[in-house]
Short mmCIF file of C-alpha atoms and ligand atoms in Angstrom, two decimals:
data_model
loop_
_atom_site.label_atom_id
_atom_site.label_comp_id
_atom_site.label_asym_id
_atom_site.label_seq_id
_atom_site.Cartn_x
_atom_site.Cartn_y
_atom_site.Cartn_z
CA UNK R 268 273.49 -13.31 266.35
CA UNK R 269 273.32 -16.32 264.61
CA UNK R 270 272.48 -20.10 264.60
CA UNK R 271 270.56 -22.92 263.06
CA UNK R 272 267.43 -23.49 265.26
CA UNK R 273 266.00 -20.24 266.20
CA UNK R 274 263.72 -21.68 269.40
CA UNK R 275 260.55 -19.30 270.81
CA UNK R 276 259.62 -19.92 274.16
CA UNK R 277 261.53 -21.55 276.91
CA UNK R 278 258.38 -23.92 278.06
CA UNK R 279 258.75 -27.79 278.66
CA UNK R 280 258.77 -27.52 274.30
CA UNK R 281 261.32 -25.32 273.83
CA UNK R 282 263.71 -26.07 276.47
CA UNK R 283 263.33 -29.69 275.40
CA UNK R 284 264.08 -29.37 271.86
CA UNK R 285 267.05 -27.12 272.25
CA UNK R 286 268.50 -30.37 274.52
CA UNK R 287 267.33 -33.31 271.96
CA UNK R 288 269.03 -31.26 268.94
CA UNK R 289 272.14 -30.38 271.37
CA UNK R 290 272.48 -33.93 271.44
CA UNK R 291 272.22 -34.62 267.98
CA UNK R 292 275.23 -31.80 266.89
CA UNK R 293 272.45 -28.90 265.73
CA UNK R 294 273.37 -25.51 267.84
CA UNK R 295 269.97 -23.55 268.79
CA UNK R 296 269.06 -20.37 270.06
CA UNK R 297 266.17 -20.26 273.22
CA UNK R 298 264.26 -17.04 273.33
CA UNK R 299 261.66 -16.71 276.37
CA UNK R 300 259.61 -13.90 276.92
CA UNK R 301 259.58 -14.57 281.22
CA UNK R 302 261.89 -14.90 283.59
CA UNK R 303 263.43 -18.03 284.60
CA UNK R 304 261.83 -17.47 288.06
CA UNK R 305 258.18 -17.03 286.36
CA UNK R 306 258.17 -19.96 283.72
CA UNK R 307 259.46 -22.09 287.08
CA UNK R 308 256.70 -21.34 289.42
CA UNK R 309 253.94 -22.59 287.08
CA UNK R 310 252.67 -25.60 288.59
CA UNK R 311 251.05 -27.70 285.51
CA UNK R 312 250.65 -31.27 284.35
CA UNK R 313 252.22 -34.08 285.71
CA UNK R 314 251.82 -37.39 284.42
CA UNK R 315 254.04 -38.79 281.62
CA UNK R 316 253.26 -41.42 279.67
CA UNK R 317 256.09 -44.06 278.56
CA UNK R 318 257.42 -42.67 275.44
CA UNK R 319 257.74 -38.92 277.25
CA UNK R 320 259.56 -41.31 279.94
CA UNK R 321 261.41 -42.69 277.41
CA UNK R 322 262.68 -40.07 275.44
CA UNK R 323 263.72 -37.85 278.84
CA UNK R 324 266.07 -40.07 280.05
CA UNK R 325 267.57 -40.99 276.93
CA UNK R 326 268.50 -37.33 276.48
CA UNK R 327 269.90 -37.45 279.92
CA UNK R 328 266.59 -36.11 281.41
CA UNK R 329 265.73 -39.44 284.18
CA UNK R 330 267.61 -39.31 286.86
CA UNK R 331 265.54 -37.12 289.47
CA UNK R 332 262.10 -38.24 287.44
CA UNK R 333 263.41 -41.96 288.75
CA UNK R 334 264.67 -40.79 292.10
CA UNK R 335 261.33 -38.73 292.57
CA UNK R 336 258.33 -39.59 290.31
CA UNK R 337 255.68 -42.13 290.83
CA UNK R 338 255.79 -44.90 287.98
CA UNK R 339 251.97 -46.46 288.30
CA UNK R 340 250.46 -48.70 285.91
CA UNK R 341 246.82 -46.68 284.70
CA UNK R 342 243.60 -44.80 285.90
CA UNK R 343 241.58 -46.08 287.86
CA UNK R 344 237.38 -44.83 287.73
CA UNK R 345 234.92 -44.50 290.23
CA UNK R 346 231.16 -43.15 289.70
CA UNK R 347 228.59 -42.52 291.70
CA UNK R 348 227.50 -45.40 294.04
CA UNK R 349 229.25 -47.81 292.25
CA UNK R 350 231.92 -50.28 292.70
CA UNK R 351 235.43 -48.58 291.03
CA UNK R 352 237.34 -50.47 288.41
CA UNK R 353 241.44 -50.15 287.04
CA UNK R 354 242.29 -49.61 283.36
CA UNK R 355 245.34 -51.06 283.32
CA UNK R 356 248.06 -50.54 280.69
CA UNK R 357 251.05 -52.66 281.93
CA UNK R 358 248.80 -55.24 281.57
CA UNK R 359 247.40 -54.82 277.98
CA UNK R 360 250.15 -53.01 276.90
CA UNK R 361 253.39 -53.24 278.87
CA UNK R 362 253.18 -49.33 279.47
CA UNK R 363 253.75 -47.84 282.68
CA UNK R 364 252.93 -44.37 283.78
CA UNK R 365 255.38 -41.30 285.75
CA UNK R 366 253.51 -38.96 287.77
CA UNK R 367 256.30 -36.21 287.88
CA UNK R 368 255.36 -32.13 287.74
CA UNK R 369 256.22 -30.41 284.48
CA UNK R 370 257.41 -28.01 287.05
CA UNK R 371 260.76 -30.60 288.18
CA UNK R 372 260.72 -31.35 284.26
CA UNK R 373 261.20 -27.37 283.83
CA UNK R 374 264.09 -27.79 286.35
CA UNK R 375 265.81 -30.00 284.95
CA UNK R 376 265.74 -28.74 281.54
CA UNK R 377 267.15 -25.07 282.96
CA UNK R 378 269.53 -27.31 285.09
CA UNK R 379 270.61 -29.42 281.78
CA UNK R 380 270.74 -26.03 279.67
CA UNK R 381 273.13 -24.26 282.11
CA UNK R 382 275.41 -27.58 282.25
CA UNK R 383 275.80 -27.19 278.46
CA UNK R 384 275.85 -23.11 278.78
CA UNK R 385 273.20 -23.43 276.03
CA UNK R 386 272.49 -19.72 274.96
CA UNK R 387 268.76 -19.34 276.82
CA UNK R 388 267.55 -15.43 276.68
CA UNK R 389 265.00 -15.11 279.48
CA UNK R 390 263.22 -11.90 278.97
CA UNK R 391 263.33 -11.39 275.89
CA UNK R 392 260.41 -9.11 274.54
CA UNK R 393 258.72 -8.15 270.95
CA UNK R 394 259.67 -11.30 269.42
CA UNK R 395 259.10 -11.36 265.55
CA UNK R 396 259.70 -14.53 263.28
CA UNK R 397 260.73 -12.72 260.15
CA UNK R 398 260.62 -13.87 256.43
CA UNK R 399 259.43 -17.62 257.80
CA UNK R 400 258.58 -18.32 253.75
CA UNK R 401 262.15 -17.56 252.99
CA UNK R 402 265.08 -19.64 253.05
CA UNK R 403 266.67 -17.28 255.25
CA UNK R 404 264.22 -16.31 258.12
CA UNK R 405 265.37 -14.29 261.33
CA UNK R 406 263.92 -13.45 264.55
CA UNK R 407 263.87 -9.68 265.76
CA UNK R 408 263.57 -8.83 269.72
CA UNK R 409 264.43 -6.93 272.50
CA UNK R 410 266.73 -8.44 275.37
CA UNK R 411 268.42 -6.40 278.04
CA UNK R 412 267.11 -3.10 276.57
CA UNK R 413 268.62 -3.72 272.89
CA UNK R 414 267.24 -4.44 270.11
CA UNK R 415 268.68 -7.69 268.48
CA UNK R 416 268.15 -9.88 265.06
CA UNK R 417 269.01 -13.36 264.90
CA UNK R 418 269.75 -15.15 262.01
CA UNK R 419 268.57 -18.85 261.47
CA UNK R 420 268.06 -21.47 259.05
CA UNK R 421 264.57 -22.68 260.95
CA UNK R 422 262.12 -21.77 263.31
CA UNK R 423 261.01 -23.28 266.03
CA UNK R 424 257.28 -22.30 267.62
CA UNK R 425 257.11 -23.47 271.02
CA UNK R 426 255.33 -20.22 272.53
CA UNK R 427 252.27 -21.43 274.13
CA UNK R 428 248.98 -21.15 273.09
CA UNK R 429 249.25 -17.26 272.95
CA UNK R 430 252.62 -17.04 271.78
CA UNK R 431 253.17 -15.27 268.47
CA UNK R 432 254.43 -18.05 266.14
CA UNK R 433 251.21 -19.29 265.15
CA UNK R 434 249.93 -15.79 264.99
CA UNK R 435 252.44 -15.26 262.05
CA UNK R 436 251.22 -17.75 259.67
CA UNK R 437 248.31 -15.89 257.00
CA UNK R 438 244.67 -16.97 258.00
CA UNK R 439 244.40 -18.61 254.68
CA UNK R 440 247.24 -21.13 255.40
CA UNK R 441 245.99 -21.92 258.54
CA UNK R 442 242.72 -24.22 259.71
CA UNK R 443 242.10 -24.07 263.12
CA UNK R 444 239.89 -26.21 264.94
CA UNK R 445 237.80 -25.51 268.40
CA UNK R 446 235.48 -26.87 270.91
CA UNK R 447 235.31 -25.05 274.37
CA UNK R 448 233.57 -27.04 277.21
CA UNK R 449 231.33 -25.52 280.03
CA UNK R 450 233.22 -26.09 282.71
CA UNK R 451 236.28 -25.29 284.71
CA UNK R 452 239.06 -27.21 286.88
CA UNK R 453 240.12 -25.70 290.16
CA UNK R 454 243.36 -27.73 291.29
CA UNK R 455 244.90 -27.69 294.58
CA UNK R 456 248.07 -29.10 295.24
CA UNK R 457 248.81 -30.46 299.03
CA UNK R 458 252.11 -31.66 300.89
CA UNK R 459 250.12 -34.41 301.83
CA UNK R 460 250.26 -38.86 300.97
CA UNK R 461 248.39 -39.22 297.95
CA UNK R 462 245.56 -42.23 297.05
CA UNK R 463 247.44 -45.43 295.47
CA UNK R 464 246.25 -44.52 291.97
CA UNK R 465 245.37 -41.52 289.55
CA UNK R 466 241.62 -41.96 290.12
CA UNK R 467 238.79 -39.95 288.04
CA UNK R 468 235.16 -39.62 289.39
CA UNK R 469 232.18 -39.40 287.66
CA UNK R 470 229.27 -38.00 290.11
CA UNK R 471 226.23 -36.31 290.25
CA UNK R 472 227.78 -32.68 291.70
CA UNK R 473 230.24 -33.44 289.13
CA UNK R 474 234.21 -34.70 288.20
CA UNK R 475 236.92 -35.04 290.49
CA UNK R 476 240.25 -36.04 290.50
CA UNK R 477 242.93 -37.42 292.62
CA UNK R 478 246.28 -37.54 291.04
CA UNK R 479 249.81 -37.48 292.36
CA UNK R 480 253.58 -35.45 292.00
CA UNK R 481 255.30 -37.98 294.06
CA UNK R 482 254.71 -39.75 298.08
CA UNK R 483 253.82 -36.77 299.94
CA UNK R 484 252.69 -34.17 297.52
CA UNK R 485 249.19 -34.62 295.79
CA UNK R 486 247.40 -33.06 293.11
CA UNK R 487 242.92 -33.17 293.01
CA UNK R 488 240.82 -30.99 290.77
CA UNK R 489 237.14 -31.02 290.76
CA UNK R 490 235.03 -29.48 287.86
CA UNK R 491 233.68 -26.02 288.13
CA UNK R 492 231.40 -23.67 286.41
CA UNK R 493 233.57 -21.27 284.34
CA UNK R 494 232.67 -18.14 286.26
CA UNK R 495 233.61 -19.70 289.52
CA UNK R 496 235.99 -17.47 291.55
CA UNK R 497 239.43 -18.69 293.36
CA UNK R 498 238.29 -16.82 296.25
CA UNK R 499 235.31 -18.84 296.78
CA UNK R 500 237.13 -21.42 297.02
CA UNK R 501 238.51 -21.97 300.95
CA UNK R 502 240.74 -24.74 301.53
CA UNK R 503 238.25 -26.60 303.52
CA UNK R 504 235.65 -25.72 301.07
CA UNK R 505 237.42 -28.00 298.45
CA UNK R 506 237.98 -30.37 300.72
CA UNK R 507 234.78 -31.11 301.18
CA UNK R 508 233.32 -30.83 298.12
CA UNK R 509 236.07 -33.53 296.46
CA UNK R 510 235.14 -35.88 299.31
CA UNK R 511 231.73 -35.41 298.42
CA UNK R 512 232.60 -36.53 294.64
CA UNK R 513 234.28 -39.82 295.84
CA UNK R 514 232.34 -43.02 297.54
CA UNK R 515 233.06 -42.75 301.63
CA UNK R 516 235.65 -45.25 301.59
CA UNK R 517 237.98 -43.44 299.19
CA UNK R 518 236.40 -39.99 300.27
CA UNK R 519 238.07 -41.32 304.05
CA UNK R 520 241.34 -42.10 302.42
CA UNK R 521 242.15 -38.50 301.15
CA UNK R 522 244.34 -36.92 303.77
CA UNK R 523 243.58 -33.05 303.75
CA UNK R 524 245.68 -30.41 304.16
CA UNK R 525 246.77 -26.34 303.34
CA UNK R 526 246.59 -25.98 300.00
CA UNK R 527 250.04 -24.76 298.57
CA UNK R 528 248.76 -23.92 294.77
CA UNK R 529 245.14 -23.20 293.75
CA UNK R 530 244.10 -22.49 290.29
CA UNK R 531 241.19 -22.76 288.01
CA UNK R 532 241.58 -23.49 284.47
CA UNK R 533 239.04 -23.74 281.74
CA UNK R 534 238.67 -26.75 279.86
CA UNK R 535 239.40 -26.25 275.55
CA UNK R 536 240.44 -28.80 272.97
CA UNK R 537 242.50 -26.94 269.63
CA UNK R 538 244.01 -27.66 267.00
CA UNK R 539 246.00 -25.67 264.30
CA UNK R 540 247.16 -27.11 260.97
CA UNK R 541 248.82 -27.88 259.63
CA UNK R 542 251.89 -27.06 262.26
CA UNK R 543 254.65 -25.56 259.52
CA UNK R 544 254.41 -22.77 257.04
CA UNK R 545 257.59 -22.35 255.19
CA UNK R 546 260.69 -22.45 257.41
CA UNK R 547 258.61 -21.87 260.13
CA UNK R 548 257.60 -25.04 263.11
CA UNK R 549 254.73 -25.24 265.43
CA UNK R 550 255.39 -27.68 268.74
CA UNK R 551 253.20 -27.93 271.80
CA UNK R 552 250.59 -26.06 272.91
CA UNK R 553 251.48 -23.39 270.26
CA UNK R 554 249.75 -25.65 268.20
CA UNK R 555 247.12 -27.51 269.92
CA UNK R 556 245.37 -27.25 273.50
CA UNK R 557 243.61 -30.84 274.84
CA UNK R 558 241.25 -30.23 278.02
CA UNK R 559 243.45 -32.08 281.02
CA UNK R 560 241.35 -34.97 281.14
CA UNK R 561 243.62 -37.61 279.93
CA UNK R 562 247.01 -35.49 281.11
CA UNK R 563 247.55 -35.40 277.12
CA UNK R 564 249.15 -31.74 276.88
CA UNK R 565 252.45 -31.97 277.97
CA UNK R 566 252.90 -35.47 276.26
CA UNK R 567 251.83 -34.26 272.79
CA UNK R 568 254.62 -31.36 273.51
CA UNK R 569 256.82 -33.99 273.50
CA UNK R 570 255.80 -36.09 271.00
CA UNK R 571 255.98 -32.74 269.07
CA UNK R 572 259.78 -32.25 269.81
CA UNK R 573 260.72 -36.14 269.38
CA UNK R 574 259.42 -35.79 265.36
CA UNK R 575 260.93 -32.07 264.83
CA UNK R 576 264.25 -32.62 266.71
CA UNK R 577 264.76 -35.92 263.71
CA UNK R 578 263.59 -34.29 261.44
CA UNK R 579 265.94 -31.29 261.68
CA UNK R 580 268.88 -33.50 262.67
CA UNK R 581 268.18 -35.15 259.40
CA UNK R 582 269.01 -32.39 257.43
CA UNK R 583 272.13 -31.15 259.07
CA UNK R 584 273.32 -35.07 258.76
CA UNK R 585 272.81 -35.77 255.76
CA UNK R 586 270.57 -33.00 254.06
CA UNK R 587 267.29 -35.10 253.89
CA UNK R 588 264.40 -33.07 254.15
CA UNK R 589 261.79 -36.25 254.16
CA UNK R 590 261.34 -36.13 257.49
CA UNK R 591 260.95 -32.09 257.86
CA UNK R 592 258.51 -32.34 255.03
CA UNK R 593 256.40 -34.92 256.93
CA UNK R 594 256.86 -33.05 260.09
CA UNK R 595 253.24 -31.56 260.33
CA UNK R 596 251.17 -34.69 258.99
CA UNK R 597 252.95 -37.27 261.25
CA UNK R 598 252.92 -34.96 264.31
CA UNK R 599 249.18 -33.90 263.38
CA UNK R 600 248.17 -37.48 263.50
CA UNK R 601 249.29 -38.29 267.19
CA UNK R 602 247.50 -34.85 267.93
CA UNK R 603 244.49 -36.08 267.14
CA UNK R 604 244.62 -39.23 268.61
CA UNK R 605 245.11 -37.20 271.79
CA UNK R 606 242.94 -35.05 270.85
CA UNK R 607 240.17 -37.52 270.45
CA UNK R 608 241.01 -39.46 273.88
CA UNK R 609 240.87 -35.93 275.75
CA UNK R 610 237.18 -35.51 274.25
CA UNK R 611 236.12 -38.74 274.93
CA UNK R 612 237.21 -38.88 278.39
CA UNK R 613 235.86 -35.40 279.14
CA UNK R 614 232.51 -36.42 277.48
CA UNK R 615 232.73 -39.51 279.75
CA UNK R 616 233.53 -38.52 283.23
CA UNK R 617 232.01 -34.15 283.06
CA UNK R 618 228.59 -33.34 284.53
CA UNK R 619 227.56 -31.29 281.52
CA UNK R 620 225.25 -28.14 282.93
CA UNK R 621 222.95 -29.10 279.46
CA UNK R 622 223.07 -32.86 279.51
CA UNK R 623 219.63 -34.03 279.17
CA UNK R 624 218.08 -37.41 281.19
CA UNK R 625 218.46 -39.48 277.88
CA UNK R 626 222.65 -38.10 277.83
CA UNK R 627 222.76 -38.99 281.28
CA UNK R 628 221.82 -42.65 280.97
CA UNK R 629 224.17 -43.22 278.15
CA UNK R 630 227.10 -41.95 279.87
CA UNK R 631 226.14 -44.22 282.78
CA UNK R 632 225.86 -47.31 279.78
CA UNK R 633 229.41 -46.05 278.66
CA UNK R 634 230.66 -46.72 282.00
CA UNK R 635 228.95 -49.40 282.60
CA UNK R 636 230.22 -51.13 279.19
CA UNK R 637 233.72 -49.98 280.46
CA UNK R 638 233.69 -52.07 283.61
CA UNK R 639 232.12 -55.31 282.48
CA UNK R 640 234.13 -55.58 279.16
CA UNK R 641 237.73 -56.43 279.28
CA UNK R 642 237.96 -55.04 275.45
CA UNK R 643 236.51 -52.01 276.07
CA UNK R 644 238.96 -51.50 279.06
CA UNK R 645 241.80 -52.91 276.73
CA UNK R 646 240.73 -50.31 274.19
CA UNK R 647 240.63 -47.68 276.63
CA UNK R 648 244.22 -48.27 278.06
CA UNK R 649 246.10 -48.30 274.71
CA UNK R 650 244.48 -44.48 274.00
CA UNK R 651 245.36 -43.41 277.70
CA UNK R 652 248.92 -44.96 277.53
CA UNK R 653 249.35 -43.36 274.33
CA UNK R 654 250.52 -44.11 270.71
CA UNK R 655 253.62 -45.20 269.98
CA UNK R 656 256.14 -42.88 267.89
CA UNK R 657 256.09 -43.82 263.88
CA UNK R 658 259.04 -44.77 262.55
CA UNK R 659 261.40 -42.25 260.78
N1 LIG L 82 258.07 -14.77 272.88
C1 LIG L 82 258.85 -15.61 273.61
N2 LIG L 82 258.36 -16.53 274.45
C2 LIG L 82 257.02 -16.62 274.54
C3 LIG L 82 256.15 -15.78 273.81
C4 LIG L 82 256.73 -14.83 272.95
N3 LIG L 82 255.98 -14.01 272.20
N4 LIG L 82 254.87 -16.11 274.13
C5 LIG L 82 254.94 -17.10 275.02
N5 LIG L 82 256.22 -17.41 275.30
C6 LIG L 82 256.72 -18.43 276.22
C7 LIG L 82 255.91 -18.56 277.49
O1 LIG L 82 256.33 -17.63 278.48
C8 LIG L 82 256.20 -20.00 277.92
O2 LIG L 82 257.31 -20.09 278.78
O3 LIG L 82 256.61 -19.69 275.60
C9 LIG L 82 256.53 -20.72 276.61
C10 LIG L 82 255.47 -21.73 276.23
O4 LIG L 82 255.44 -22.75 277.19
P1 LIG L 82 254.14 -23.59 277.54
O5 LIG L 82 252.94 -22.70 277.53
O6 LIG L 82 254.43 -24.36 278.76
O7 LIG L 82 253.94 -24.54 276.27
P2 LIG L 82 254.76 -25.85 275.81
O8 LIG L 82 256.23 -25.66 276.01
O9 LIG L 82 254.22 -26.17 274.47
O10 LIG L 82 254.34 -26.94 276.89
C11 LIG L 82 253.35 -27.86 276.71
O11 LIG L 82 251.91 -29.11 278.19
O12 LIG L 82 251.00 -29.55 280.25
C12 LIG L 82 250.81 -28.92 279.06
O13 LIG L 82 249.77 -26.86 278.58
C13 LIG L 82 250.74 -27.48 279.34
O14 LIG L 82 252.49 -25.93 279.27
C14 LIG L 82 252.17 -27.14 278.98
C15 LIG L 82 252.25 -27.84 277.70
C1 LIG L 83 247.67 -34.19 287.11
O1 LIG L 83 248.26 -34.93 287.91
O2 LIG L 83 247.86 -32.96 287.10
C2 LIG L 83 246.71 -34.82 286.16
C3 LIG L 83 246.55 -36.19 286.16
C4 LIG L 83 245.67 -36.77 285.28
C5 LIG L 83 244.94 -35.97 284.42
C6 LIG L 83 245.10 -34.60 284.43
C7 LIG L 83 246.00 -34.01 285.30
O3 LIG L 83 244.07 -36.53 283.57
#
């Protein structure tokens, strides 16, 4: 087999890039370890900011995200026993928010891919990026109980935080960067009318969230310790301790309901750079993990596949490698933006098990600074709505 853009992993990354460089005349190759039923039935993120909006529907992506999603205008934050206050972004920056599930994004990106019979191999095991620091790497797996080599001019890495891509790359051209945070989030999603706004809660038995997939589906989380169970966790159990986190009035708003997903994920932030090595890409959460406070992951995947999918299409226009050779610096920078507004907001709104009396008060001063100063809140919504792309 052959083709230009070898693509591993068939994630929101993946699937995404194979589209945007479609559209731009460069033929790619999708190879996905799952099934098509498996990668569909994970139930992730779900709130885009403006430039993910932006750059699915100009590749065709909008049209049930418009029909469906729930375009809001920022975060609203509530802590204990005080009054609640709204970041918002239209305001200071003409940004709007989509609350739409990476799992209808997923959907639509199959649903696009089959429309173009794009060549997608679903299970397709022992993946191997071959040669990346040559000028003519391949890819070596198994698919439908043969094994098969495909030959490409460039690699995409879009495999997930345990993929193999990054694996590939020697330790000593690679820096990684880690900071794991004692806590979990179990997440329940509900068929039931979610509260007017994504709202985070600070509180003394510690963070909760109410967030939103569309009218009648929502999506809360409240902070656990790590080696909570799932099967300590009832439905009415949760229930009652995220109305606990939220001040009565809100806490009486939340309509309740069976739970029809329950996870708990640990929190991480990580980075890996820089995200090439030789012909060789990194995009998504192959490269960097943010904790979900912030709903930064699936945007920086994006991001990710907006700078490599010009880049590339640069060279097979005109044979400029400029942008491929900024690829990792300009895509690193947005990363850490991210990364830094994940941290920050996690540091702002956790209970942390060792906080001291001394951290506690200056969290409280944090949010107390937030509310009463219109900069802090204007500085605050331009890191939650998210940079803007840099120019090519
Ligand atoms: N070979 C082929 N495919 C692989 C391999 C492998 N060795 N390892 C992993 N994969 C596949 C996974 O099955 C998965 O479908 O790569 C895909 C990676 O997808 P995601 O983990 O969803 O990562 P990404 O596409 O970067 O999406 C960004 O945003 O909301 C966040 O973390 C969330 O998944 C989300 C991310
Ligand atoms: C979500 O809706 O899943 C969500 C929203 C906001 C976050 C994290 C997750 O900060």
């Amino acid at each position: 087999m052959k083709t230009s853009v070898a693509i591993i992993g068939g994630g929101p990354a993946g699937l995404l890039l194979s589209e945007m460089l479609h559209r731009q005349g460069v033929d790619s190759v999708v190879l996905e370890a799952r099934s098509r039923d498996y990668v569909l039935a994970r139930i992730r993120a779900g709130v885009l900011e403006q430039t993910t909006v932006d750059v699915l529907r100009e590749n065709g992506l909008g049209e049930r995200m418009d029909a469906q999603g729930h375009p809001h205008d920022g975060m609203r934050i509530v802590w204990a026993g005080r009054s609640s206050y709204f970041i918002n972004c239209y305001e200071h920056l003409g940004k709007r928010f989509m609350a739409y599930g990476q799992t209808q994004i997923q959907e639509d990106l199959f649903a696009a891919a089959d429309r173009r019979q794009a060549r997608v191999l679903t299970e397709a095991t022992d993946v191997r990026p071959m040669d990346v620091a040559s000028d003519k790497p391949y890819v070596l797996f198994r698919h439908n109980g043969v094994d098969e080599r495909l030959d490409c001019d460039y690699i995409a890495g879009c495999d997930g935080f345990h993929g193999v891509s990054r694996k590939t790359i020697p330790p000593t051209h690679l820096q990684e960067f880690e900071k794991a945070y004692p806590f979990g989030w179990l997440g329940i999603l509900s068929r039931t009318a979610p509260l007017p706004d994504v709202t985070y809660a600070n509180h003394p038995r510690g963070f909760a969230l109410a967030s939103m997939r569309s009218s009648n589906l929502s999506r809360y989380y409240v902070q656990v310790p790590l080696d909570d169970k799932i099967e300590d966790w009832s439905d009415d159990r949760f229930w009652s301790e995220l109305t606990a986190r939220f001040p009565p009035k809100m806490a009486a708003r939340i309509q309740t309901g069976p739970s029809i997903e329950k996870s708990i994920a640990p929190l991480r932030s990580f980075v890996a750079e820089p995200m090439r090595h030789g012909r060789l890409f990194l995009c998504g959460d192959a490269a960097h993990i943010v904790p979900p406070t912030g709903a930064k992951g699936l945007n920086l995947a994006v991001s990710d596949v907006f700078y490599l999918s010009r880049a590339l299409a640069a060279v097979y226009r005109d044979g400029s490698e400029r942008l491929i050779d900024s690829y990792s610096a300009m895509a690193l920078r947005r990363v850490w933006s991210s990364v830094r507004t994940s941290w920050y907001l996690t540091n702002l709104l956790h209970r942390f098990p060792t906080a001291t009396e001394f951290d506690q008060r200056a969290q409280e001063a944090e949010l107390d600074y937030l509310n009463g100063s219109a900069h802090a809140q204007a500085s605050l919504a331009e890191q939650y709505a998210g940079m803007p792309f840099e120019p090519a």
